PDB file of C-alpha atoms in Angstrom:
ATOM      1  CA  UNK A   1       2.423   1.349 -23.867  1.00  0.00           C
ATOM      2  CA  UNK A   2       2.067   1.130 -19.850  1.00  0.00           C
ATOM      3  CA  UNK A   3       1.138   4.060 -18.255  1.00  0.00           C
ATOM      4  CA  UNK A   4       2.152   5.030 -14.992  1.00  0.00           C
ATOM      5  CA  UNK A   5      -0.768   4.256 -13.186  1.00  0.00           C
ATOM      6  CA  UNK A   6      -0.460   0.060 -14.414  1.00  0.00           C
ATOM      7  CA  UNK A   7       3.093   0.122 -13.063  1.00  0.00           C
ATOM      8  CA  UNK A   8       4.009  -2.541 -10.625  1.00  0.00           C
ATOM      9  CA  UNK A   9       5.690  -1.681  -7.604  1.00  0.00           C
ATOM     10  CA  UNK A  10       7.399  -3.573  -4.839  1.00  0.00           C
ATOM     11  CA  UNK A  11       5.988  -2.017  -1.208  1.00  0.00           C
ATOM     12  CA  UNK A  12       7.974  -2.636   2.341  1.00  0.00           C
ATOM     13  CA  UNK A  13       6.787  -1.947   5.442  1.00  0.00           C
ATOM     14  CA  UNK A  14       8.042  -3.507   8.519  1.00  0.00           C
ATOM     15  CA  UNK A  15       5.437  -4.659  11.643  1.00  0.00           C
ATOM     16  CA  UNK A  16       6.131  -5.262  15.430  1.00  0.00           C
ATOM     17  CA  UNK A  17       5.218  -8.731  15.637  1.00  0.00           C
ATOM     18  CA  UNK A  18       3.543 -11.625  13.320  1.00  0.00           C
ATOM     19  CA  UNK A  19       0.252 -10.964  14.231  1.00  0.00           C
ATOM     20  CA  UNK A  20       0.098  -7.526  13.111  1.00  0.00           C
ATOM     21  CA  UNK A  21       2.225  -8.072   9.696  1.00  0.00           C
ATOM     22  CA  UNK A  22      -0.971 -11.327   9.026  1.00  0.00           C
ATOM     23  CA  UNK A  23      -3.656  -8.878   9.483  1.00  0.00           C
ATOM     24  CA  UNK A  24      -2.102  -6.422   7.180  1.00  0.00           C
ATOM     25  CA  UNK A  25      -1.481  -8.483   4.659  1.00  0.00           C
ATOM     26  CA  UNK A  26      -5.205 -10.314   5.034  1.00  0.00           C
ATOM     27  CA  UNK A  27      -6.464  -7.121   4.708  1.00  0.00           C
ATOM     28  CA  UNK A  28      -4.805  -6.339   1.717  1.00  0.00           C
ATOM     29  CA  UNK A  29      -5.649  -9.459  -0.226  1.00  0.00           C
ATOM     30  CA  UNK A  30      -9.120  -8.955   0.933  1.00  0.00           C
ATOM     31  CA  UNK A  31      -9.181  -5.233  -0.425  1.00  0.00           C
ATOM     32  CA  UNK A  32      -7.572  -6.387  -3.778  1.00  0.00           C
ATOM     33  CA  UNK A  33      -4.639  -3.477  -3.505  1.00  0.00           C
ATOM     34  CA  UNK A  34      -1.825  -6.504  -4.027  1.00  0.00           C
ATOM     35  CA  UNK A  35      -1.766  -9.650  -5.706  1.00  0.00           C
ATOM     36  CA  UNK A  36       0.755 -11.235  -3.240  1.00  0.00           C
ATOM     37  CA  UNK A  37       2.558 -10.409   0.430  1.00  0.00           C
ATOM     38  CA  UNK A  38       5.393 -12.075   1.817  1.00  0.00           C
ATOM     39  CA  UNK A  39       5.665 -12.091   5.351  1.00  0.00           C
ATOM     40  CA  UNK A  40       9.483 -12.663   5.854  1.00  0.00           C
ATOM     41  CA  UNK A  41      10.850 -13.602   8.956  1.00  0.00           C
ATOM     42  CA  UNK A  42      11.747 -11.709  11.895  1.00  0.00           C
ATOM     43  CA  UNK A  43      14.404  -8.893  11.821  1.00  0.00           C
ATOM     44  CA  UNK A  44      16.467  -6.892  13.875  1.00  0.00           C
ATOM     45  CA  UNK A  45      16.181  -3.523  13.340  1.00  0.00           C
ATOM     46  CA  UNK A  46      18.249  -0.275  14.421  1.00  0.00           C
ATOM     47  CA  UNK A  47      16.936   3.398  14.234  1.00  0.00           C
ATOM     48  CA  UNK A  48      17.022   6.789  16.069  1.00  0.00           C
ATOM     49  CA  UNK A  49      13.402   7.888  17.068  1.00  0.00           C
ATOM     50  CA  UNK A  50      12.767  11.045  19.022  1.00  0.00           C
ATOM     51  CA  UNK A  51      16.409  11.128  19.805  1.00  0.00           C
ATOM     52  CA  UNK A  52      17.044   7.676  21.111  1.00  0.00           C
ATOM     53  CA  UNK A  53      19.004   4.781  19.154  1.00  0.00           C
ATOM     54  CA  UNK A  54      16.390   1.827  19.144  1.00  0.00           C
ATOM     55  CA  UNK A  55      16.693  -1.599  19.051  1.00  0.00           C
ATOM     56  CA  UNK A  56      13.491  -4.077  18.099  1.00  0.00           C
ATOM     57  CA  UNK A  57      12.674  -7.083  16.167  1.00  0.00           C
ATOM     58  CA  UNK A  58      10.078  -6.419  13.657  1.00  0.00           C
ATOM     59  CA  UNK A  59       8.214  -8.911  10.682  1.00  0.00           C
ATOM     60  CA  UNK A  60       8.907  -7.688   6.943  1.00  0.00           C
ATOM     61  CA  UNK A  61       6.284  -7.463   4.469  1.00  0.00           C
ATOM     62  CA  UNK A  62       7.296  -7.050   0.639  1.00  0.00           C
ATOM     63  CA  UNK A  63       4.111  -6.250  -1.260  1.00  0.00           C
ATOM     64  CA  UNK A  64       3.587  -6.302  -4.342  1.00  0.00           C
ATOM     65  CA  UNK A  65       1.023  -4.356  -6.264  1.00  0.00           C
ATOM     66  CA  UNK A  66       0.588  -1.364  -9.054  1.00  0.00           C
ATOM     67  CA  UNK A  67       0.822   2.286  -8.926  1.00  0.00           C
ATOM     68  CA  UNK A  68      -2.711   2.656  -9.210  1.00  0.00           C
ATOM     69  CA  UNK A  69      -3.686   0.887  -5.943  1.00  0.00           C
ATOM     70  CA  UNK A  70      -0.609   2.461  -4.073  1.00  0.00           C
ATOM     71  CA  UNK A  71      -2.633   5.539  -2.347  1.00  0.00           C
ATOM     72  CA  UNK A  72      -5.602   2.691  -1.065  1.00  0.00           C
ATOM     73  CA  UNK A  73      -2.653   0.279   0.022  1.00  0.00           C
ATOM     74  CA  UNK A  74      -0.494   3.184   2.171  1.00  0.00           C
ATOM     75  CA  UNK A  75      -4.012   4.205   3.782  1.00  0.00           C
ATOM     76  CA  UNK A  76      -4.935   0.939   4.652  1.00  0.00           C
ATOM     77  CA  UNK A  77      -1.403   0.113   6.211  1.00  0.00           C
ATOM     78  CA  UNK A  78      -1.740   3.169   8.372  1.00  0.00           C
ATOM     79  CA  UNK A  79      -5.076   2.952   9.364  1.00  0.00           C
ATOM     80  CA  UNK A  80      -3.686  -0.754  10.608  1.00  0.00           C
ATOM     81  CA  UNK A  81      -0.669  -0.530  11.745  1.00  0.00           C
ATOM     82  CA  UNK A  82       0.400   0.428  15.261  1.00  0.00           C
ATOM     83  CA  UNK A  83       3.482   2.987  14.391  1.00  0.00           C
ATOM     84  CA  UNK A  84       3.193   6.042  14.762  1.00  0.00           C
ATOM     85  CA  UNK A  85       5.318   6.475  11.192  1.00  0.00           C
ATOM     86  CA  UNK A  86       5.425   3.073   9.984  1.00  0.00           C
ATOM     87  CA  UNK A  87       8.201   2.655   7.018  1.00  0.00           C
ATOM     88  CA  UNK A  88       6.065   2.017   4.123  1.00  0.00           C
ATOM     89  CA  UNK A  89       8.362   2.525   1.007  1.00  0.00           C
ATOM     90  CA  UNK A  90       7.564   1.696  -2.780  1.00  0.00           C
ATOM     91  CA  UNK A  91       9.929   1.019  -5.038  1.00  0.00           C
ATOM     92  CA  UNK A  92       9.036   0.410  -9.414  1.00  0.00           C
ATOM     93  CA  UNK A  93       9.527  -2.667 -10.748  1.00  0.00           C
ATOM     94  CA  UNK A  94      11.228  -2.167 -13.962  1.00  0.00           C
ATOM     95  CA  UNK A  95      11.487  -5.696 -15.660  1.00  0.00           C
ATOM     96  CA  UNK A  96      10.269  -8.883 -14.254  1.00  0.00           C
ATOM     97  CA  UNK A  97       8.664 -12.172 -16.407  1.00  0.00           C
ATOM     98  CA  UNK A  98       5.855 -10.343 -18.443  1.00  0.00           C
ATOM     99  CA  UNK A  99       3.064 -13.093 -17.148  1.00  0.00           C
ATOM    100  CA  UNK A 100       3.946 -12.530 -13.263  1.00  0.00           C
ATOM    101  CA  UNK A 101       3.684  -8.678 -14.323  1.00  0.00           C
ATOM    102  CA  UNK A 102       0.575  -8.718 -15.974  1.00  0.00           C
ATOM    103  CA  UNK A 103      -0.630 -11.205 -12.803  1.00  0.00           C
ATOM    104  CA  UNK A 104      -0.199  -8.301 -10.467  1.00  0.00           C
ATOM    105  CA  UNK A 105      -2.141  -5.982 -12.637  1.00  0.00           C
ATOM    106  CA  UNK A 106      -4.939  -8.472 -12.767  1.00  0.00           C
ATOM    107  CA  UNK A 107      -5.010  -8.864  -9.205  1.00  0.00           C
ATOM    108  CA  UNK A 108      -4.992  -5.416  -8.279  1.00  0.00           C
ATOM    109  CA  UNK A 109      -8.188  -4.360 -10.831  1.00  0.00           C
ATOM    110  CA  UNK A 110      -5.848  -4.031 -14.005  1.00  0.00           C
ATOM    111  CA  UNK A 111      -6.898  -5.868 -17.071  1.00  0.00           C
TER     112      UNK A 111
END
């Protein structure tokens, strides 16, 4: 029976350039809090902040790691990242092949 603390979950956050979204996602690996991030390409994205519509290319990252390493992962992303609120959203995995699954939990100090 999983609890919800060996849930997987699928994280996004969203960087300002390359070289920030690689040394989040190094740091991450190194830390153990995900077993895999893709850094997607660039994006355009559109957003009202303080008032103003904004327009900016930013680097995707899709994480993906467990409910119990969630609270490490969002602190390390904001102690990392340059936004003042950066978008850092997870989202359960409810199905997925049961090896990849049980992968993630390995990676991320599950067993």
């Amino acid at each position: 029976m999983k609890t919800n603390d060996d849930k997987v979950l699928l994280v996004m956050t969203n960087c300002p350039d390359k070289t920030v979204a690689l040394t989040i996602a190094q740091n991450i690996l190194e830390n153990n809090l995900a077993a895999c991030v893709n850094v997607m390409p660039e994006i355009m994205s559109l957003y009202t902040w303080d008032g103003q519509q904004e327009v900016s290319t930013e680097v995707p990252l899709h994480i993906k790691t467990t409910t119990q390493a969630y609270l490490d992962l969002q602190a390390l992303i904001c102690s990392l990242h340059p936004y003042q609120v950066p978008e850092i959203i997870a989202i359960p995995v409810v199905d997925g092949l049961p090896a990849y699954l049980q992968w993630v939990q390995e990676q991320t100090g599950l067993k």
